[in-house]
Coordinates of C-alpha atoms and ligand atoms in Angstrom, one line a residue:
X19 CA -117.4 84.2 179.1
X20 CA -117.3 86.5 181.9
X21 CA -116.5 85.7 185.6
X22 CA -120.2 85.6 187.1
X23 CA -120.4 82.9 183.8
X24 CA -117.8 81.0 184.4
X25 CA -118.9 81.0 188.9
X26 CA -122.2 79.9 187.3
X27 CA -121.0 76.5 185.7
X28 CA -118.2 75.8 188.2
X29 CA -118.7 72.6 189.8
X30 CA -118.4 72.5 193.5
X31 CA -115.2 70.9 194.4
X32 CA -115.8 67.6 196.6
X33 CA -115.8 68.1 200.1
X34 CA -112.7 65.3 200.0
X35 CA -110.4 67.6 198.7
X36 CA -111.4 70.6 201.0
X37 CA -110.6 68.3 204.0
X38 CA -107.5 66.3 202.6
X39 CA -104.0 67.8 204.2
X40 CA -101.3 69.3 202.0
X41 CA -99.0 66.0 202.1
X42 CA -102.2 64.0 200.8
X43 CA -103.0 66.3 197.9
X44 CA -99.4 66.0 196.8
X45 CA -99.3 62.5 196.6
X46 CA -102.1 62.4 194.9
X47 CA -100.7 64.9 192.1
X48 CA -97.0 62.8 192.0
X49 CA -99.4 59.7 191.4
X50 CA -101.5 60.7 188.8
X51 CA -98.6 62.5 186.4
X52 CA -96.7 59.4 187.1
X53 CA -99.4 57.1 185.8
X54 CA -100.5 59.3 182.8
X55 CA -97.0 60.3 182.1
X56 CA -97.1 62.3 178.4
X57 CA -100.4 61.8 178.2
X58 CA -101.0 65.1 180.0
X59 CA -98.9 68.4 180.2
X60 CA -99.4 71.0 183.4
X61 CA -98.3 75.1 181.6
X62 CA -98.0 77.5 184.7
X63 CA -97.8 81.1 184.4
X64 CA -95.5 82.6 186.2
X65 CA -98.7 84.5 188.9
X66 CA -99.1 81.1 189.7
X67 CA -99.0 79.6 193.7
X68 CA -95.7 78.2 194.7
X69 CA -97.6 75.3 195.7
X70 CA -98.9 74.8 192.0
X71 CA -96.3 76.0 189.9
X72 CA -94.1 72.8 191.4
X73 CA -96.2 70.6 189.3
X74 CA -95.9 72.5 186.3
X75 CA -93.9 71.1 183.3
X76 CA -93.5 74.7 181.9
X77 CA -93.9 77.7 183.4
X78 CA -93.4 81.3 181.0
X79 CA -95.1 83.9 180.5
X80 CA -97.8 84.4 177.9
X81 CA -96.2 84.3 175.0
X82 CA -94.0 80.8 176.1
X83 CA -97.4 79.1 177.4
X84 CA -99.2 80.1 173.6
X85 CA -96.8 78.6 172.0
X86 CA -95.9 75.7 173.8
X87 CA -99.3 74.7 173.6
X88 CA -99.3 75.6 169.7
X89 CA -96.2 73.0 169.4
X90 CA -97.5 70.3 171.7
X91 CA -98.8 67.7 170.0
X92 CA -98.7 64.5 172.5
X93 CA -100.5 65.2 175.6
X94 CA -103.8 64.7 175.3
X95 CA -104.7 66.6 178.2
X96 CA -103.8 69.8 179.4
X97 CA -104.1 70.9 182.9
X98 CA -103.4 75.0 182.1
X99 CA -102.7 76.3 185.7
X100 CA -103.7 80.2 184.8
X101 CA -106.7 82.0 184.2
X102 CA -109.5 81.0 181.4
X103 CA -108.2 83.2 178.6
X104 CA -104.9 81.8 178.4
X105 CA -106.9 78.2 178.7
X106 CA -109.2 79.4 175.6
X107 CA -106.1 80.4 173.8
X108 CA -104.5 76.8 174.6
X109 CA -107.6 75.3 173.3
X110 CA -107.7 77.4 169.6
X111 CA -104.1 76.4 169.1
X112 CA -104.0 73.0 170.3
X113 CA -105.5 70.1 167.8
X114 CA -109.3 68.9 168.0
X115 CA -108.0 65.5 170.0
X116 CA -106.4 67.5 172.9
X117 CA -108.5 68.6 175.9
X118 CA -108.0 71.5 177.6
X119 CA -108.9 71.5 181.7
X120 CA -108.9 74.7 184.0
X121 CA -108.9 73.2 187.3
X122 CA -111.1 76.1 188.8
X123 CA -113.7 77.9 186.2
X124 CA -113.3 81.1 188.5
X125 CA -110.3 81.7 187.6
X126 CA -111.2 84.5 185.1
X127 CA -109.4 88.2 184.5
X128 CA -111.4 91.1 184.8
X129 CA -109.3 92.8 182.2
X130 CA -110.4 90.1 179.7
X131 CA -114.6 90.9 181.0
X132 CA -113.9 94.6 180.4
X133 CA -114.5 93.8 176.1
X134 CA -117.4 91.3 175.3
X135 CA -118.7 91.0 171.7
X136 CA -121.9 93.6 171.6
X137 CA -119.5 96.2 172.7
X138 CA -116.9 95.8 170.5
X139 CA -119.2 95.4 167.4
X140 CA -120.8 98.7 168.3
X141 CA -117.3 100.6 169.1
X142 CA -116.5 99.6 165.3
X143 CA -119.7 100.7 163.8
X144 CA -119.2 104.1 165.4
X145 CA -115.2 104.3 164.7
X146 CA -115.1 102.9 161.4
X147 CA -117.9 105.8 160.6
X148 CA -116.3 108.2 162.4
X149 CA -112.8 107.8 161.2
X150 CA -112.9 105.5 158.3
X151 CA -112.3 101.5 157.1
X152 CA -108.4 102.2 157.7
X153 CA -108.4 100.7 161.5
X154 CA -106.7 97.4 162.4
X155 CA -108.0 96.0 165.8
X156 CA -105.7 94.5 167.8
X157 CA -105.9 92.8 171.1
X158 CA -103.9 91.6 173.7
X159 CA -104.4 88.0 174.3
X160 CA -105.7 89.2 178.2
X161 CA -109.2 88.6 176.1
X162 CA -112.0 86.6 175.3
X163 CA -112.1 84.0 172.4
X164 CA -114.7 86.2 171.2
X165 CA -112.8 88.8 171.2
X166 CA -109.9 87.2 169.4
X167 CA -112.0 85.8 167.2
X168 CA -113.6 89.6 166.1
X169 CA -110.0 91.0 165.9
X170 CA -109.0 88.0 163.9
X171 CA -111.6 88.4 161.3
X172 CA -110.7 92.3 160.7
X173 CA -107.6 91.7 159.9
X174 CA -105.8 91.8 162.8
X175 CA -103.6 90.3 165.3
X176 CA -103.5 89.5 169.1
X177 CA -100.0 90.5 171.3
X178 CA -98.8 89.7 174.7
X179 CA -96.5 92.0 176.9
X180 CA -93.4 90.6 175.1
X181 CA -94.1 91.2 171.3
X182 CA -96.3 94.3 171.4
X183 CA -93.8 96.4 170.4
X184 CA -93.6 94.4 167.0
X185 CA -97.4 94.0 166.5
X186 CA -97.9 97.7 166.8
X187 CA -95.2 98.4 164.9
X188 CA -96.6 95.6 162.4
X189 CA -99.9 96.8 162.5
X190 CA -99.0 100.8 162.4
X191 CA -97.5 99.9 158.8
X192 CA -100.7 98.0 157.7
X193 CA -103.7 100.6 158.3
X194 CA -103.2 104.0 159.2
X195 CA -105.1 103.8 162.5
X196 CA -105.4 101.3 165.1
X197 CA -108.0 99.5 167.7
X198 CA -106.3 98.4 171.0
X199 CA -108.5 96.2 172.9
X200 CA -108.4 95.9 176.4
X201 CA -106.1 97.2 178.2
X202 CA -105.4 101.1 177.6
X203 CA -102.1 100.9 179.3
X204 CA -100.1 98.3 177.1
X205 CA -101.4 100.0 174.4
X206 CA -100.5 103.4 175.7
X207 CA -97.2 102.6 176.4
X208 CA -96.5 100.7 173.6
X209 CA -97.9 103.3 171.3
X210 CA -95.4 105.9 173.0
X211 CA -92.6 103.7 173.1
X212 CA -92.8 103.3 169.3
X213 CA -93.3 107.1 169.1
X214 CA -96.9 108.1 168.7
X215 CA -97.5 111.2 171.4
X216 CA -99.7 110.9 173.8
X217 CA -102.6 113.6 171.6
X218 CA -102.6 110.9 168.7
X219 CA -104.7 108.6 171.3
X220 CA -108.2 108.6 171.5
X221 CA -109.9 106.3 174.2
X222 CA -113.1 104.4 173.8
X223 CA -115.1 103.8 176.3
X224 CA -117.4 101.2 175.5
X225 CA -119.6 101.9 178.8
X226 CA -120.3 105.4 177.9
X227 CA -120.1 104.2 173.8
X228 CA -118.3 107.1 173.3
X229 CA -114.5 108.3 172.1
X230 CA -112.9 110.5 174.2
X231 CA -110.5 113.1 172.4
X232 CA -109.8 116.6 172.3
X233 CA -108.9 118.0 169.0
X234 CA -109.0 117.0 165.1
X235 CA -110.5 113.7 165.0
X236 CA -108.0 113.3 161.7
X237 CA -105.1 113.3 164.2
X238 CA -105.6 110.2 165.9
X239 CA -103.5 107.2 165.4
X240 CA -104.2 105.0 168.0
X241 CA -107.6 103.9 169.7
X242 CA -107.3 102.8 173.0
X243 CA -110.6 100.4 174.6
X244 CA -110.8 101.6 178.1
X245 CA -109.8 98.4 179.9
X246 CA -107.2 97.8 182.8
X247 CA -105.9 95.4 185.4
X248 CA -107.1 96.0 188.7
X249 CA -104.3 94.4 189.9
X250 CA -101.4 96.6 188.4
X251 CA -103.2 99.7 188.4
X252 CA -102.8 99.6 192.5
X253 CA -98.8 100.6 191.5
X254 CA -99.2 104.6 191.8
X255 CA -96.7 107.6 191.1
X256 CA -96.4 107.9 194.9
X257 CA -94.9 104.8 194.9
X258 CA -91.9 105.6 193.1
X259 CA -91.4 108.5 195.0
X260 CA -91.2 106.3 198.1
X261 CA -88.7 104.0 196.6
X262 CA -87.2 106.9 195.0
X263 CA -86.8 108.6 198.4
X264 CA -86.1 105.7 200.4
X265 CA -83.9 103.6 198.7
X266 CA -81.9 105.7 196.5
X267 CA -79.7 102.8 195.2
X268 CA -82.5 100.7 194.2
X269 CA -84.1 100.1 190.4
X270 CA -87.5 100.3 189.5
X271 CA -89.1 97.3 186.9
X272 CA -93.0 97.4 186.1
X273 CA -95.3 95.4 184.2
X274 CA -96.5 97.2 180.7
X275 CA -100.2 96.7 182.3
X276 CA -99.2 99.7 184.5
X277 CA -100.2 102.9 184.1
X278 CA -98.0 105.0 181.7
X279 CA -97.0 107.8 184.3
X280 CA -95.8 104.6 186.1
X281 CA -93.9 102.7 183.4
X282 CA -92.4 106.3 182.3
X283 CA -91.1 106.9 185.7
X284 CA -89.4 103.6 186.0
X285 CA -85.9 102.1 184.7
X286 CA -87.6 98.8 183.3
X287 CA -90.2 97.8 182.1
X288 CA -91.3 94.2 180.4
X289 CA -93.4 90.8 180.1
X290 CA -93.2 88.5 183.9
X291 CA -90.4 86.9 181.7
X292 CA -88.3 89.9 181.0
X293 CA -88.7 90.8 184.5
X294 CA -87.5 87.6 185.7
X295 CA -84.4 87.6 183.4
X296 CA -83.5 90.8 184.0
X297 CA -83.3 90.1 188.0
X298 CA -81.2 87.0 187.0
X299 CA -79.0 88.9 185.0
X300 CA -78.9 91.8 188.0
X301 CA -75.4 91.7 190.0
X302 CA -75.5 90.3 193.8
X303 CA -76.2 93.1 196.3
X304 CA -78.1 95.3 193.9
X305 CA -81.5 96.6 194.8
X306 CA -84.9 96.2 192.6
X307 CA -88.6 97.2 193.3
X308 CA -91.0 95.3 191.0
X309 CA -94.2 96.2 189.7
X310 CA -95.8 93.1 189.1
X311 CA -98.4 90.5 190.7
X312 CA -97.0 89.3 194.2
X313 CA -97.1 85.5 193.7
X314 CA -93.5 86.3 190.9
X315 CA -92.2 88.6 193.6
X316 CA -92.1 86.5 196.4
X317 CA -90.8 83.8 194.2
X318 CA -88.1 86.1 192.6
X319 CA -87.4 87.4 196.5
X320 CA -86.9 83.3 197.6
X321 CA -85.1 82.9 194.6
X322 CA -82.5 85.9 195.0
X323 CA -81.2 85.7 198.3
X324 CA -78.3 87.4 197.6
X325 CA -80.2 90.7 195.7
X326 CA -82.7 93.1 197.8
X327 CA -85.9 92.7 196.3
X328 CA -89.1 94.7 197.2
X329 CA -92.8 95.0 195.7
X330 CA -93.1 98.5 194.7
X331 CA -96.4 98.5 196.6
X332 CA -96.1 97.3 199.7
X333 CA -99.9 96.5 200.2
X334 CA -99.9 94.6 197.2
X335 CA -102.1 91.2 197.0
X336 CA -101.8 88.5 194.3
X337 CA -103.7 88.4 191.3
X338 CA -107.3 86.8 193.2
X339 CA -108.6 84.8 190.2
X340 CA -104.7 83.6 189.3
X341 CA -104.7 82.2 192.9
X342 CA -108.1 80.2 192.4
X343 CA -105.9 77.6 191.1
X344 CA -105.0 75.7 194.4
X345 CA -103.6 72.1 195.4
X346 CA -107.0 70.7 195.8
X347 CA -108.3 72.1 192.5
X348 CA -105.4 70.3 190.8
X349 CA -105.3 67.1 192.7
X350 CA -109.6 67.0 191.8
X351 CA -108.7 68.2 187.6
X352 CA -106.0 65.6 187.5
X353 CA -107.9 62.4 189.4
X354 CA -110.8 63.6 187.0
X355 CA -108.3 62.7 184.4
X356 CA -107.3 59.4 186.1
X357 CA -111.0 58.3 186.4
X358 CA -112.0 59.0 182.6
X359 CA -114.5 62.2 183.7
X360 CA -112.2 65.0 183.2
X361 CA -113.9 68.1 184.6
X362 CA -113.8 71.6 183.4
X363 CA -113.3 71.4 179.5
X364 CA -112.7 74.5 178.1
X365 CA -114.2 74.5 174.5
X366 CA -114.1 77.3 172.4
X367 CA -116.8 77.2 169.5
X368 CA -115.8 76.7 166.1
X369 CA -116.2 79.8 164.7
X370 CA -114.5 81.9 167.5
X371 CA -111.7 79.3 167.1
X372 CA -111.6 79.6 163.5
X373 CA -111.3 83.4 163.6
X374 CA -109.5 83.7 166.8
X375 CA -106.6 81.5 165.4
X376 CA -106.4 83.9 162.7
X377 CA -105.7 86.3 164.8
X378 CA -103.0 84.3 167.3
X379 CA -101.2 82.8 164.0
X380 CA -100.8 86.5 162.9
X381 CA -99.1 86.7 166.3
X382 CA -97.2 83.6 166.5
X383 CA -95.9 84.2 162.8
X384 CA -93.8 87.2 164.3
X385 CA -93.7 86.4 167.7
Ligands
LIG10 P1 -97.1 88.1 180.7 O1 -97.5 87.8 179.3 O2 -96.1 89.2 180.9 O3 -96.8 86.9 181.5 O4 -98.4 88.8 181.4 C1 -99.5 88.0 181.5 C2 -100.5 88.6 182.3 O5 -100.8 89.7 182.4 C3 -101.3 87.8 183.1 O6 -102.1 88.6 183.8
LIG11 FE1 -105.9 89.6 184.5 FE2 -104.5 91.4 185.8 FE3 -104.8 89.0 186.9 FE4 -103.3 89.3 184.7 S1 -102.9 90.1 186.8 S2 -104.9 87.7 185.1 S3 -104.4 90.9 183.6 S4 -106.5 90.5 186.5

């Protein structure tokens, strides 16, 4: 479902909790987790508002949020404070009982809307006849149940930042070629952190249907979908040189969903929750720039007093659709809850779910 979808079936959120003051909307919240107590569970990714993540009952990255939601079998609600992907993915993995509720449908990611279903069916009819059967797709779970659900009936696998490494690695030793859907850079960097060069990667680019490589079409290993985040690709080259320049003393950590110039330029690089340990870890008085959404770096900059703490990018904004999510959307999801009508159900279909848990069981069998 892509973003303009998912605007399309949002419900307008009552006018009552537009107008009601920040005190009244968390009283409201406190109230109705006290009075459905297990029955519901609130996972909050890490991008997440300070003023949302409070309420969570786990916070993690994506890899911690899939599989808390795999092993959670009480609640019978849950409120996923993310985007819709990781709401889908809670969904496939949770039991046919539970109900999943994203308390605004506009949170999407526009990495997850660059790969529906028509174009990846046609980027395999064209690969698998250009370069042969021998192709495992993979995606990263930034995708669409349809998506997952495609990958998982090939054969393959979904990753997240934190086990890429291991799936590629994994899925390098299964087929000789592989499918990385969407997002070129994790795949990119991944790829060359395992040790593929960078003229063993081909890009498809499913708006132009075509692969773009130069050479011997025999030689390539990996297949990168050309798909990004909008909001990491705004760290640049230029950037390090700033910090490089500037503050000589301090350490760089990025994302993977950066570009590769940008993760190869920097000391770190890792999931939101190897970024967050490794500032934890990080002695008092030393000096980091992070390359991530700005919602975790002003929480790891409140956090750390004691460290000096920049974005690499100083114009940097949060992730738009991850801040959708607000105090009135959760007060409205969880009194929807309260009165019986719970809004915004997020129901995969049954084949995508079928497929797509093929696909995240793969994942969660090595994770
Ligand atoms: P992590 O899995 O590192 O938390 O990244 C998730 C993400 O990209 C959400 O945009
Ligand atoms: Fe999607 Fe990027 Fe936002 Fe993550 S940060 S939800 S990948 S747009």
């Amino acid at each position: 479902m892509t973003i303009l979808d998912m605007m399309s079936i949002s419900t307008q959120i009552p006018e009552f909790y537009r107008q009601a003051t920040e005190e009244e909307l968390i009283s409201r919240i406190k109230e109705a987790k006290l009075k459905l107590g297990m029955k519901v569970m609130i996972p909050g990714h890490h991008y997440q508002r300070e003023e949302v993540i409070q309420f969570a009952d786990v916070t993690g990255d994506s890899l911690q949020l899939a599989q808390v939601a795999a092993a959670n079998k009480e609640a019978e609600y849950i409120v996923f404070c993310g985007v819709h992907f990781m709401a889908e993915t809670a969904d496939i993995l949770t039991t046919s009982e539970q109900k999943v509720i994203l308390p605004d449908m506009r949170a999407g990611c526009s990495m997850a809307d660059m790969a529906d279903d028509k174009q990846t069916k046609i980027a395999w009819e064209v690969l698998t006849t250009l370069l042969g059967e021998d192709i495992l797709p993979l995606t990263y779970v930034n995708s669409t149940a349809a998506i997952k659900s495609f990958v998982g009936y090939h054969g393959g696998a979904t990753v997240t930042s934190s086990n890429a490494k291991k799936m590629v690695s994994w899925a390098l030793q299964e087929r000789k070629r592989i499918l990385f859907l969407p997002d070129q850079h994790l795949g990119r960097n991944t790829a060359y952190d395992l040790g593929v060069p960078l003229e063993k990667m081909a890009v498809w680019d499913p708006i132009k249907e075509e692969l773009q490589y130069e050479g011997d079409l025999e030689e390539v290993v990996v297949i990168l979908w050309k798909g990004h985040c909008s909001v990491h690709e705004n760290f640049t080259v230029q950037n390090i040189q700033s910090v490089r320049e500037n503050h000589p003393k301090m350490k760089i950590i990025v994302h993977p969903e950066c570009r590769w110039e940008v993760v190869n330029q920097s000391d770190v690089s890792g999931s939101t929750k190897k970024i967050i340990e490794t500032i934890e870890a990080a002695e008092d008085g030393s000096e980091w720039a992070i390359g991530t959404e700005m919602n975790l770096v002003k929480r790891l900059i409140k956090n750390h007093p004691t460290k000096h703490i920049i974005s690499l990018n100083p114009n940097m904004c949060p992730c738009l659709t991850m801040n959708r999510i607000d105090l009135p959307h959760l007060a409205w999801a969880m009194d929807s809850i309260l009165n019986k009508e719970p809004i915004h159900l997020i129901e995969v279909n049954e084949k995508d779910k079928y497929y797509a848990r093929l696909a995240l069981e793969r994942m969660l069998a090595r994770a």
